[in-house]
mmCIF file of C-alpha atoms in Angstrom:
data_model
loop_
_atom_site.group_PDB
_atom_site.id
_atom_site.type_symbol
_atom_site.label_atom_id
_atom_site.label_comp_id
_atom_site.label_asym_id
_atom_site.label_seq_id
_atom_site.Cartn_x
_atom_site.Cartn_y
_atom_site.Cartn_z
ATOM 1 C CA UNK A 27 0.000 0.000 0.000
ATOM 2 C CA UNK A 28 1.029 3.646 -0.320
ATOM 3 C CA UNK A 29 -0.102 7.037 1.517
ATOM 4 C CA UNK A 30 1.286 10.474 0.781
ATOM 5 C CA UNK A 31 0.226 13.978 0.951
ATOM 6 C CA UNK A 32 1.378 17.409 -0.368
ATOM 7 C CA UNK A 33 1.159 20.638 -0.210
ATOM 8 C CA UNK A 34 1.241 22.807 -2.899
ATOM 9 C CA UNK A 35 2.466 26.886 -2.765
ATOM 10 C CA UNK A 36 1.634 28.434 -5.605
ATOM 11 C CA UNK A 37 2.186 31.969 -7.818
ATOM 12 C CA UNK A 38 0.524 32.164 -11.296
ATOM 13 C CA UNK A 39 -0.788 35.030 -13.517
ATOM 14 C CA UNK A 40 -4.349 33.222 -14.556
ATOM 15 C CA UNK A 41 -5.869 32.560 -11.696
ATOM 16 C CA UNK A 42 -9.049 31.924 -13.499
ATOM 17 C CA UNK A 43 -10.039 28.521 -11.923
ATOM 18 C CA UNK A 44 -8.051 28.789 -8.672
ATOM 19 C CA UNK A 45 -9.945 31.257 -6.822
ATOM 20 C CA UNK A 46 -6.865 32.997 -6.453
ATOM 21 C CA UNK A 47 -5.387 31.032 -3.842
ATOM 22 C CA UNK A 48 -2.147 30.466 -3.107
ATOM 23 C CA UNK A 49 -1.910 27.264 -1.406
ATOM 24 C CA UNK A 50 -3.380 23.528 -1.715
ATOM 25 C CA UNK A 51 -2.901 20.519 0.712
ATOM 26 C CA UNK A 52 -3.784 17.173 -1.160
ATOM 27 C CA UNK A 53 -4.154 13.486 -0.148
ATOM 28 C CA UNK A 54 -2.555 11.890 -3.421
ATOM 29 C CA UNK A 55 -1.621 8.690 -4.804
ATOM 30 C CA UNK A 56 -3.311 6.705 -1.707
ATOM 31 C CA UNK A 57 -4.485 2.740 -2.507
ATOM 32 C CA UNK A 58 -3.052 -0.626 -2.037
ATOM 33 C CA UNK A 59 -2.440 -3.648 -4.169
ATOM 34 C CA UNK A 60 -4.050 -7.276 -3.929
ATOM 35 C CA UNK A 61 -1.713 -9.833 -5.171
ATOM 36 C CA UNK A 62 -1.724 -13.402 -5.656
ATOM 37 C CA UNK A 63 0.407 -16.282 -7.625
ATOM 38 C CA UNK A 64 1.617 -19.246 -7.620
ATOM 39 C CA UNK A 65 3.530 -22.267 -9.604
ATOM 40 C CA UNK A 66 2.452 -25.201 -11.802
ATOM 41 C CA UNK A 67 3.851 -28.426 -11.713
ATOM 42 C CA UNK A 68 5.106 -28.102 -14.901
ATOM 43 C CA UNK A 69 6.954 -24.313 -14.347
ATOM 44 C CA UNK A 70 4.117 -22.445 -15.528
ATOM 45 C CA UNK A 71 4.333 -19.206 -13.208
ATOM 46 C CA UNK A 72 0.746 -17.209 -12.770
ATOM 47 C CA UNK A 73 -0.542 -14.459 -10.364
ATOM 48 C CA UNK A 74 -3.223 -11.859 -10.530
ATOM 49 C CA UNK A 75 -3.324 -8.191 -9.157
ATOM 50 C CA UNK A 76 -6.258 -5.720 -8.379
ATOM 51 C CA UNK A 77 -4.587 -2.156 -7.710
ATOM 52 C CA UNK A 78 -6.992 -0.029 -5.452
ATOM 53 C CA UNK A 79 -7.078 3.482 -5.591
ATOM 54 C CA UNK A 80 -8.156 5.288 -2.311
ATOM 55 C CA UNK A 81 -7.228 8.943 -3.235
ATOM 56 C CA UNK A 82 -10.715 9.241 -4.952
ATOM 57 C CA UNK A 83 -13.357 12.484 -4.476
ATOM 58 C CA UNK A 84 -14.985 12.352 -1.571
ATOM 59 C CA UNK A 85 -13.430 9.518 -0.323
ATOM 60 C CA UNK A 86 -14.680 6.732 -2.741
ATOM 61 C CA UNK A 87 -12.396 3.804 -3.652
ATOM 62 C CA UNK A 88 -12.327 2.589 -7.139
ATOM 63 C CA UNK A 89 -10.436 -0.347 -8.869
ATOM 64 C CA UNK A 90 -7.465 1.502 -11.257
ATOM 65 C CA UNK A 91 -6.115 -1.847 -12.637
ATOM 66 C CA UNK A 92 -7.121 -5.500 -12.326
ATOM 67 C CA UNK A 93 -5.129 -7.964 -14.751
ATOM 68 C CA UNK A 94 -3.877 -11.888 -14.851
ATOM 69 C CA UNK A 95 -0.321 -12.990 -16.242
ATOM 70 C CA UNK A 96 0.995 -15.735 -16.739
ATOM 71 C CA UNK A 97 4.890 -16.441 -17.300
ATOM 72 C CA UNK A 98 7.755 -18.831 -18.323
ATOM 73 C CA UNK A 99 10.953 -19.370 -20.132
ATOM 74 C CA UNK A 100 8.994 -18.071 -23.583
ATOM 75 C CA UNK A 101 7.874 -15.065 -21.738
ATOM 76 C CA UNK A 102 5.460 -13.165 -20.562
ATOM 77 C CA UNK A 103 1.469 -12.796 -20.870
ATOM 78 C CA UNK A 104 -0.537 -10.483 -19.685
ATOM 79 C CA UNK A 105 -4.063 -10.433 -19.405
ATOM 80 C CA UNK A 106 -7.039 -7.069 -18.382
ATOM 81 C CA UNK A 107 -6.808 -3.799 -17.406
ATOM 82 C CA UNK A 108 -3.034 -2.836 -17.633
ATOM 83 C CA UNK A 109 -0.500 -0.530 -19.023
ATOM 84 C CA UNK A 110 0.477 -1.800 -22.458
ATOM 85 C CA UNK A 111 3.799 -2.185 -24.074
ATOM 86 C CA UNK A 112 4.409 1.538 -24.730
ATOM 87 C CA UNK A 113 3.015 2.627 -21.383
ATOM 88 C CA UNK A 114 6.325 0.235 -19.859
ATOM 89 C CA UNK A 115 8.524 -0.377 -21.972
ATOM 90 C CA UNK A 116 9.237 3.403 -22.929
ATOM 91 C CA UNK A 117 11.932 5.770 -20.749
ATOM 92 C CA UNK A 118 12.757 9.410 -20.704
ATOM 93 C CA UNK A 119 14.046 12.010 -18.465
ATOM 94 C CA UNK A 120 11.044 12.581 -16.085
ATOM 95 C CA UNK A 121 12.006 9.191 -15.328
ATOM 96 C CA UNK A 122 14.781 10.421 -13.111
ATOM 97 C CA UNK A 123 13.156 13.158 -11.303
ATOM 98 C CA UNK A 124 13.028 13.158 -7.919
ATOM 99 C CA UNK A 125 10.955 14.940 -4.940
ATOM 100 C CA UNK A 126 7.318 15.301 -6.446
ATOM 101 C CA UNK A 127 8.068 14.216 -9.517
ATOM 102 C CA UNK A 128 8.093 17.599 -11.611
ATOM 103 C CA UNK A 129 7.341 17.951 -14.746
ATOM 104 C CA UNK A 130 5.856 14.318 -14.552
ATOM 105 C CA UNK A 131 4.740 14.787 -11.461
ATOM 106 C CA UNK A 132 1.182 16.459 -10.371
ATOM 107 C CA UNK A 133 1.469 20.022 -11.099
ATOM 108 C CA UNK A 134 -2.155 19.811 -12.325
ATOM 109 C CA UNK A 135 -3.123 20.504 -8.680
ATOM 110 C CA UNK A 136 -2.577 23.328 -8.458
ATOM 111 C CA UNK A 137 -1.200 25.149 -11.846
ATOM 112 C CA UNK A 138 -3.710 26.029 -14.428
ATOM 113 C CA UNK A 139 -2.490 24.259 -18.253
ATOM 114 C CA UNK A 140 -5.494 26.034 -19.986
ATOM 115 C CA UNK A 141 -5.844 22.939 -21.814
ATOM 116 C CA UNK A 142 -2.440 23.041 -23.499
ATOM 117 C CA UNK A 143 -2.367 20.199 -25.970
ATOM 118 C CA UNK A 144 1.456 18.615 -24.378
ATOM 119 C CA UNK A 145 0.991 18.510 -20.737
ATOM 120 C CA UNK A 146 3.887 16.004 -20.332
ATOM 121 C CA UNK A 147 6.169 13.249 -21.465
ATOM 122 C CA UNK A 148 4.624 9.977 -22.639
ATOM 123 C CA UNK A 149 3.577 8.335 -25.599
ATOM 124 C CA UNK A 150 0.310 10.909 -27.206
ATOM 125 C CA UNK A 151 -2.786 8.644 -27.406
ATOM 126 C CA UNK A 152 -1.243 5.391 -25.436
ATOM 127 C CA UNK A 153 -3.689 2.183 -24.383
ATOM 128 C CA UNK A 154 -3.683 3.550 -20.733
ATOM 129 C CA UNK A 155 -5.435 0.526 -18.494
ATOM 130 C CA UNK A 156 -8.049 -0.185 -21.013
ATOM 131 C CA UNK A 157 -8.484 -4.075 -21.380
ATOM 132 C CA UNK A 158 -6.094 -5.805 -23.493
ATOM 133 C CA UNK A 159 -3.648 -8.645 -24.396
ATOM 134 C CA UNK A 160 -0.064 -7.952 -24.128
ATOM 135 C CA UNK A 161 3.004 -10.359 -24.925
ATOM 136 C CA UNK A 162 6.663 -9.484 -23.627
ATOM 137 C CA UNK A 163 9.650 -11.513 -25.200
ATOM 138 C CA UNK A 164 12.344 -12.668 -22.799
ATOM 139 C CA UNK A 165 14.947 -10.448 -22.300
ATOM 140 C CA UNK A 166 18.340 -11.694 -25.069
ATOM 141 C CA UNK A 167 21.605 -9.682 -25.025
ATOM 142 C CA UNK A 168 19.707 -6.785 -23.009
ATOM 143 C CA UNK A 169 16.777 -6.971 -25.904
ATOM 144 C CA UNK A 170 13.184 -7.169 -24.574
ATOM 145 C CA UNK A 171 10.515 -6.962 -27.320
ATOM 146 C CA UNK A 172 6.223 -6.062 -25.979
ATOM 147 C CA UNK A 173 3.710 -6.310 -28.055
ATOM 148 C CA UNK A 174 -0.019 -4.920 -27.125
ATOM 149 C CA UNK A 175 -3.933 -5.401 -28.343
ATOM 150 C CA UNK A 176 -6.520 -3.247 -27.463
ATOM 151 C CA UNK A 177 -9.830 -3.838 -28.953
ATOM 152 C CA UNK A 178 -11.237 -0.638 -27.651
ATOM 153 C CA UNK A 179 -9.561 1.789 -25.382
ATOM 154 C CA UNK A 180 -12.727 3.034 -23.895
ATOM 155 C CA UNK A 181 -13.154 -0.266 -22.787
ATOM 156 C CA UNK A 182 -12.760 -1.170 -19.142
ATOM 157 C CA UNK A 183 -13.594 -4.300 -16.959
ATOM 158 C CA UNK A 184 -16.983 -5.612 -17.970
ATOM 159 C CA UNK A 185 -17.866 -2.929 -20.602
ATOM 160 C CA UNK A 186 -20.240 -4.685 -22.806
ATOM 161 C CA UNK A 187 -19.844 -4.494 -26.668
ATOM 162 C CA UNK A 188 -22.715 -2.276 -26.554
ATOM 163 C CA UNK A 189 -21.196 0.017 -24.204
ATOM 164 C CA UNK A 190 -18.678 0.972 -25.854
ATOM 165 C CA UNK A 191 -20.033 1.283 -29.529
ATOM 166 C CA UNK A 192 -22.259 3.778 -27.962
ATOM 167 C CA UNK A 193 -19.672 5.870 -26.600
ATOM 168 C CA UNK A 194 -17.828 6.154 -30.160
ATOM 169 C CA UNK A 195 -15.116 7.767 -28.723
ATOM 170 C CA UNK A 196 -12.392 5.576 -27.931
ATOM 171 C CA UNK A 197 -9.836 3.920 -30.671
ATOM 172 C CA UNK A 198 -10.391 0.641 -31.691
ATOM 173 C CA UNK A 199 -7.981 -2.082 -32.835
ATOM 174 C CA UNK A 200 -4.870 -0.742 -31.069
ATOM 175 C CA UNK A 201 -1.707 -2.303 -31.817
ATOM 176 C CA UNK A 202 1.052 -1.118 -29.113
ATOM 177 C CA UNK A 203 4.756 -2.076 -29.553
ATOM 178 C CA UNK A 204 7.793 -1.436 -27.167
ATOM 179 C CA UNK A 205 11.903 -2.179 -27.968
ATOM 180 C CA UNK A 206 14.002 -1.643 -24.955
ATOM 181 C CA UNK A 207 17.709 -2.481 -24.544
ATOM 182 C CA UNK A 208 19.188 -2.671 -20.922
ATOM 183 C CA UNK A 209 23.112 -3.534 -20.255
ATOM 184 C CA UNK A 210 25.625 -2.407 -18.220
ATOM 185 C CA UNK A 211 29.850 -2.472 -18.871
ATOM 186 C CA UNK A 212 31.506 -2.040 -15.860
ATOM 187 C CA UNK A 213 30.358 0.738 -13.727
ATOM 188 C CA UNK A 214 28.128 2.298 -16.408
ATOM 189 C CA UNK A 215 24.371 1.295 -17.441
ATOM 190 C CA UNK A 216 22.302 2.126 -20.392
ATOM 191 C CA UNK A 217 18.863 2.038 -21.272
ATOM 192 C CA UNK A 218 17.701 2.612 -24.910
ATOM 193 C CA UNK A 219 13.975 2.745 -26.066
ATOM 194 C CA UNK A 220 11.717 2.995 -28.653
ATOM 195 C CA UNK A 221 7.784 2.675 -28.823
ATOM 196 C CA UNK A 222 4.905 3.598 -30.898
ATOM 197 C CA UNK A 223 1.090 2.897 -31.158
ATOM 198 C CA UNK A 224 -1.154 2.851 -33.797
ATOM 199 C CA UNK A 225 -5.069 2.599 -33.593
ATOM 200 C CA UNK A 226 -8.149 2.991 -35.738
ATOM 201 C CA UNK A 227 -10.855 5.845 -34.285
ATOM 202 C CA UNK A 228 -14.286 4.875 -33.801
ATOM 203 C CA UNK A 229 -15.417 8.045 -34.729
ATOM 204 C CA UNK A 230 -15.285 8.847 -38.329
ATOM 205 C CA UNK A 231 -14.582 12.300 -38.037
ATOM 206 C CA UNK A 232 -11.919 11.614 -35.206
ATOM 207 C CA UNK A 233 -8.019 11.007 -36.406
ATOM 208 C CA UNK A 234 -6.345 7.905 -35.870
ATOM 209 C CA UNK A 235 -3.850 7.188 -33.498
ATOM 210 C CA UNK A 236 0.210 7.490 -35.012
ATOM 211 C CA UNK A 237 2.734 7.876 -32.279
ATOM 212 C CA UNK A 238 5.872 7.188 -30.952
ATOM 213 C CA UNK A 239 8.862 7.698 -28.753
ATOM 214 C CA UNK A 240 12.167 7.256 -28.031
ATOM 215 C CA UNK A 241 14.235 7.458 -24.688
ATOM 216 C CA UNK A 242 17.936 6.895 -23.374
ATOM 217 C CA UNK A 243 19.286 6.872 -20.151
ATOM 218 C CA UNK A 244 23.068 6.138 -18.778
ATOM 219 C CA UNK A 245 24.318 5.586 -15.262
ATOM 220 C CA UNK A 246 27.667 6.176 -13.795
ATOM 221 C CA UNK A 247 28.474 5.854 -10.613
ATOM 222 C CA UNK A 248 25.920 8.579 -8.524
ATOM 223 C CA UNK A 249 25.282 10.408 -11.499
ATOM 224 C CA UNK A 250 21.712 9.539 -13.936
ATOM 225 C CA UNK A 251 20.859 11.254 -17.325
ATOM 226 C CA UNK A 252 18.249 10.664 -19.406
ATOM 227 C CA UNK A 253 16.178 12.477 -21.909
ATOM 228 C CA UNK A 254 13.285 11.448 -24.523
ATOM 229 C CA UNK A 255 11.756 12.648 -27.370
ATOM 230 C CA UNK A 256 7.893 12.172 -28.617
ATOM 231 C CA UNK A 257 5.439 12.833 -31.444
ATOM 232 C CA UNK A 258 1.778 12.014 -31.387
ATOM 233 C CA UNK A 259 1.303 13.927 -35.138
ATOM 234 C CA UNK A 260 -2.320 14.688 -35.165
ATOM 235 C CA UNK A 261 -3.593 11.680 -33.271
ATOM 236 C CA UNK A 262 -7.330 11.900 -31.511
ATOM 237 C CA UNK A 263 -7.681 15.270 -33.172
ATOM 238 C CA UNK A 264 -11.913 15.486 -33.420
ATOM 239 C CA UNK A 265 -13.944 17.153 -35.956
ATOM 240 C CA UNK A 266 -15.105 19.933 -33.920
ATOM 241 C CA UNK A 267 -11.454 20.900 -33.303
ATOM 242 C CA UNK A 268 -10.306 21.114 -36.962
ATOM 243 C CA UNK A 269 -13.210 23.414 -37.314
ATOM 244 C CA UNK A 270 -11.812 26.037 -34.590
ATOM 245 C CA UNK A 271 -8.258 25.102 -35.011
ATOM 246 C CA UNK A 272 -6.264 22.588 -36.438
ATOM 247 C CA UNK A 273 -3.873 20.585 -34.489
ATOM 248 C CA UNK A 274 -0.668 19.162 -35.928
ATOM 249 C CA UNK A 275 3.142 18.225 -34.820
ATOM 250 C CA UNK A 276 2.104 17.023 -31.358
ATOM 251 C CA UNK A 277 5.771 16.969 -29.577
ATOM 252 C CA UNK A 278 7.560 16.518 -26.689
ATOM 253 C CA UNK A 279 11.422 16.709 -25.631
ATOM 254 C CA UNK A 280 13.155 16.322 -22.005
ATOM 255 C CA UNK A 281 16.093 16.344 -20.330
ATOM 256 C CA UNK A 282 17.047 15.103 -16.879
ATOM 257 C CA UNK A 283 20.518 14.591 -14.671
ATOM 258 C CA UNK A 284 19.905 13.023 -11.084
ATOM 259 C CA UNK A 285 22.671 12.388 -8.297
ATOM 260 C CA UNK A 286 21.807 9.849 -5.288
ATOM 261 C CA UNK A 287 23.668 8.770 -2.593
ATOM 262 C CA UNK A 288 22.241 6.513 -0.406
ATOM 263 C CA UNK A 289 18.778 7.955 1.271
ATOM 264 C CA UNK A 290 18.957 11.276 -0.844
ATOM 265 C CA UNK A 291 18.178 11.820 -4.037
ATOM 266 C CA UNK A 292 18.526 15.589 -6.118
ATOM 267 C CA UNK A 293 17.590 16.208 -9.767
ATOM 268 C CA UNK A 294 16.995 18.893 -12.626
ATOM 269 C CA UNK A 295 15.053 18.601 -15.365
ATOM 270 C CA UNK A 296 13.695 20.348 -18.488
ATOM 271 C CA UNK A 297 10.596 19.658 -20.448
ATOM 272 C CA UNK A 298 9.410 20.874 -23.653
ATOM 273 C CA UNK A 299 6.017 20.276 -25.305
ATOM 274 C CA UNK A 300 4.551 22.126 -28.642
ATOM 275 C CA UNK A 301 1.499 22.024 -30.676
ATOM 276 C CA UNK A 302 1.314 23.084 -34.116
ATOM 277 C CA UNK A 303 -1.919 25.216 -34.258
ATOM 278 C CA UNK A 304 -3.310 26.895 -38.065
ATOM 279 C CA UNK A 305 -4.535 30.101 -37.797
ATOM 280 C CA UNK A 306 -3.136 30.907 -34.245
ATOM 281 C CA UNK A 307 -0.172 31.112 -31.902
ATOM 282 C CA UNK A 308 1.284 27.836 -31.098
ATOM 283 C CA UNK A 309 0.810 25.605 -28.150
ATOM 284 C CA UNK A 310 4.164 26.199 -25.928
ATOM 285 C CA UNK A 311 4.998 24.922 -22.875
ATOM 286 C CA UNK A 312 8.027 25.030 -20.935
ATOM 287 C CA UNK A 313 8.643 23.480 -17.919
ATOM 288 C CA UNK A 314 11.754 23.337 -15.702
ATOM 289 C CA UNK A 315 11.768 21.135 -12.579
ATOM 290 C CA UNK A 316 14.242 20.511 -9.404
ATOM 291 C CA UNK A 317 13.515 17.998 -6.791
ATOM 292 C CA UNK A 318 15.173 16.472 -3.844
ATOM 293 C CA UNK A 319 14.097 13.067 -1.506
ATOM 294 C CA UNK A 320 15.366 11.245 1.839
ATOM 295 C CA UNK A 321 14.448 8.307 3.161
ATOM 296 C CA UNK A 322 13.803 8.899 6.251
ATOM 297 C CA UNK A 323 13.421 5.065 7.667
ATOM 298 C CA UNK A 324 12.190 1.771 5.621
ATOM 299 C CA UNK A 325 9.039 2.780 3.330
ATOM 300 C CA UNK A 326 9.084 6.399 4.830
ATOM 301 C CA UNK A 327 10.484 9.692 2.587
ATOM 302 C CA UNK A 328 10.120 13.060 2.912
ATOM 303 C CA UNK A 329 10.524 15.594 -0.343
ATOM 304 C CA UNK A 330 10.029 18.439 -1.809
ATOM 305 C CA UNK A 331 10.317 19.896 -5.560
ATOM 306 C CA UNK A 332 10.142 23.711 -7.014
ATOM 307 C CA UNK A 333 8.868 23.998 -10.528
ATOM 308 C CA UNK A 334 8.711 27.253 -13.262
ATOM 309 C CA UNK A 335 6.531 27.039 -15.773
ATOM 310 C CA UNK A 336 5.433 28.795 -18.578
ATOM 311 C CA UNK A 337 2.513 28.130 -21.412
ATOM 312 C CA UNK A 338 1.844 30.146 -24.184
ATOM 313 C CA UNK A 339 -1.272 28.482 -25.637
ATOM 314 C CA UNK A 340 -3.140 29.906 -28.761
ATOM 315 C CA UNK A 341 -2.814 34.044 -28.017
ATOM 316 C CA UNK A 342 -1.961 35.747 -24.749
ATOM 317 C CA UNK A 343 -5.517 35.493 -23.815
ATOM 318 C CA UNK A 344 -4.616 31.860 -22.660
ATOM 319 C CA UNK A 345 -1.359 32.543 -21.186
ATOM 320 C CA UNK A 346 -0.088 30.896 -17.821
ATOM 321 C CA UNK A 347 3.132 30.873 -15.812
ATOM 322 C CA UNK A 348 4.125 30.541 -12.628
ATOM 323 C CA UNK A 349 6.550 29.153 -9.872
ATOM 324 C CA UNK A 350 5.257 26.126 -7.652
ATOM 325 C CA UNK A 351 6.670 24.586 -4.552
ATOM 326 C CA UNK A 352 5.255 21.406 -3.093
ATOM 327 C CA UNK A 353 6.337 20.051 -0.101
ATOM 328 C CA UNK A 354 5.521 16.302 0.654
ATOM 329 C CA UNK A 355 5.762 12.850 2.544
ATOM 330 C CA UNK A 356 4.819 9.009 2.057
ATOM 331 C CA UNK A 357 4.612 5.920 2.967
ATOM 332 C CA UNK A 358 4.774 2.372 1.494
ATOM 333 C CA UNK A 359 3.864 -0.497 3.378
#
């Protein structure tokens, strides 16, 4: 299980949906995990897992992701609601970033994005913990190959095939794949990936889904770096959106270098995320994150990260930045 609160001090120019206030405290990322497995007689390895969230509005519990798998010397299998193959199997420099995550943290709290089309890293579009079937290779020379299939990403647990035709707005037919290379020579470690997703829209007037990303990180001794790169084209853009404004060159680049020695960690990170937009200014954002941890005891840290950010979204009129400090502690257990 895991508990951990924040609080959030904030200083931004719109204001518009934050009553003006200055300050947040948050329960977040509160739940605990049900897990089960077990061996067959002939090798066959099996479990299951039901992730509960308890972080929910007003209290309410709800089931995030429930999923079988089964595994052996040919791999892999992974059955339910899950992160695919390009939700895992990916890397980039948010990956490193320590304290409250930054830039791939929760900044959402508290910071208003204006609905800025690239809010973060990650693949555009991605599978997310709708139900599917995904296959990972074993891992050969530091290769690992994933493979996902989503039949409809709107659909989740026992959605009936009616259910989900008459919501029309997920993608259908979603083929996820995932390449990662992991080695290490001597004191130094490396991490390579690549992923991409492709799925047909259920809604006519809705683009399909094209993206993809790539990510490297290296380790030597105390000292992390990695960065990544993405481009969701003009995946999920809707009909009614073309008609205002149409959305192109979906992108995404960041940057991170972390030092840790034993309970502490410290990073610094950049993110930047752009959206081409016709007949307006473009979707900007740039984000620049520091964080530090310490574990204070087994399954107890304290942290604390300060963020600047700054969107320019389609005109000044939509404008944001600000500085945000959020101070916070949690448990595992």
């Amino acid at each position: 299980g895991t508990a951990r609160v924040e609080v959030f001090f904030v200083d931004q120019d719109d204001e518009g949906t934050t009553s003006g206030r200055s300050h947040h405290l948050e329960v977040d990322d509160a739940g605990f995990n049900l897990k089960g497995s077990g061996e067959a007689d002939n090798g066959l390895k099996y479990g299951a897992k039901i992730e509960v969230d308890a972080d929910a509005g007003g209290g309410a519990l709800s089931i995030d992701e429930k999923m079988l798998w089964f595994s052996g010397g040919w791999g892999r299998l992974e059955l339910g609601n899950d992160d695919g193959a390009e939700g895992v199997m990916g890397n980039h420099g948010g990956d490193l970033n320590s304290g409250a995550g930054g830039y791939d943290g929760g900044p959402s709290s508290a910071f208003d994005f204006n609905a800025v089309e690239v809010q973060g890293p990650g693949i555009g579009n991605n599978s997310g913990d709708a139900t599917k079937i995904t296959y990972f290779t074993p891992r050969v020379n530091g290769i690992q190959v994933g493979v996902s299939y989503t039949p409809d990403t709107s659909a989740d647990g026992t959605d009936s095939i009616a259910t989900i035709d008459a919501d029309a707005a997920g993608v259908q037919d979603q083929i996820s794949l995932g390449i990662n290379f992991v080695q290490s020579f001597d004191d130094v470690g490396i991490r390579l990936s690549y992923v991409l997703s492709h799925g047909d829209a259920e809604d006519n007037d809705t683009r399909d889904t094209n993206s993809y990303a790539v990510g490297a990180q290296v380790d030597f001794g105390n000292i992390s770096v990695a960065a990544g790169y993405g481009d969701a084209g003009d995946s999920g853009e809707t009909a009614a959106a073309r008609l205002l404004r149409v959305i192109d060159d979906q992108q995404w680049a960041d940057f991170t270098v972390r030092y840790k020695d034993g309970p502490m960690t410290v990073s610094a990170g950049y993110f930047s995320g752009s959206a081409s937009v016709a007949g307006a200014a473009d979707d900007d954002v740039d984000f620049f994150s520091v964080g530090a941890g310490y574990a204070v005891a087994p399954g107890l840290s304290i942290y604390a990260g300060f963020d600047v950010i700054d969107i320019n979204r389609d005109g000044t009129a939509n404008d944001n930045d600000a500085t945000l400090l959020t101070i916070g502690t949690s448990m595992s257990f």
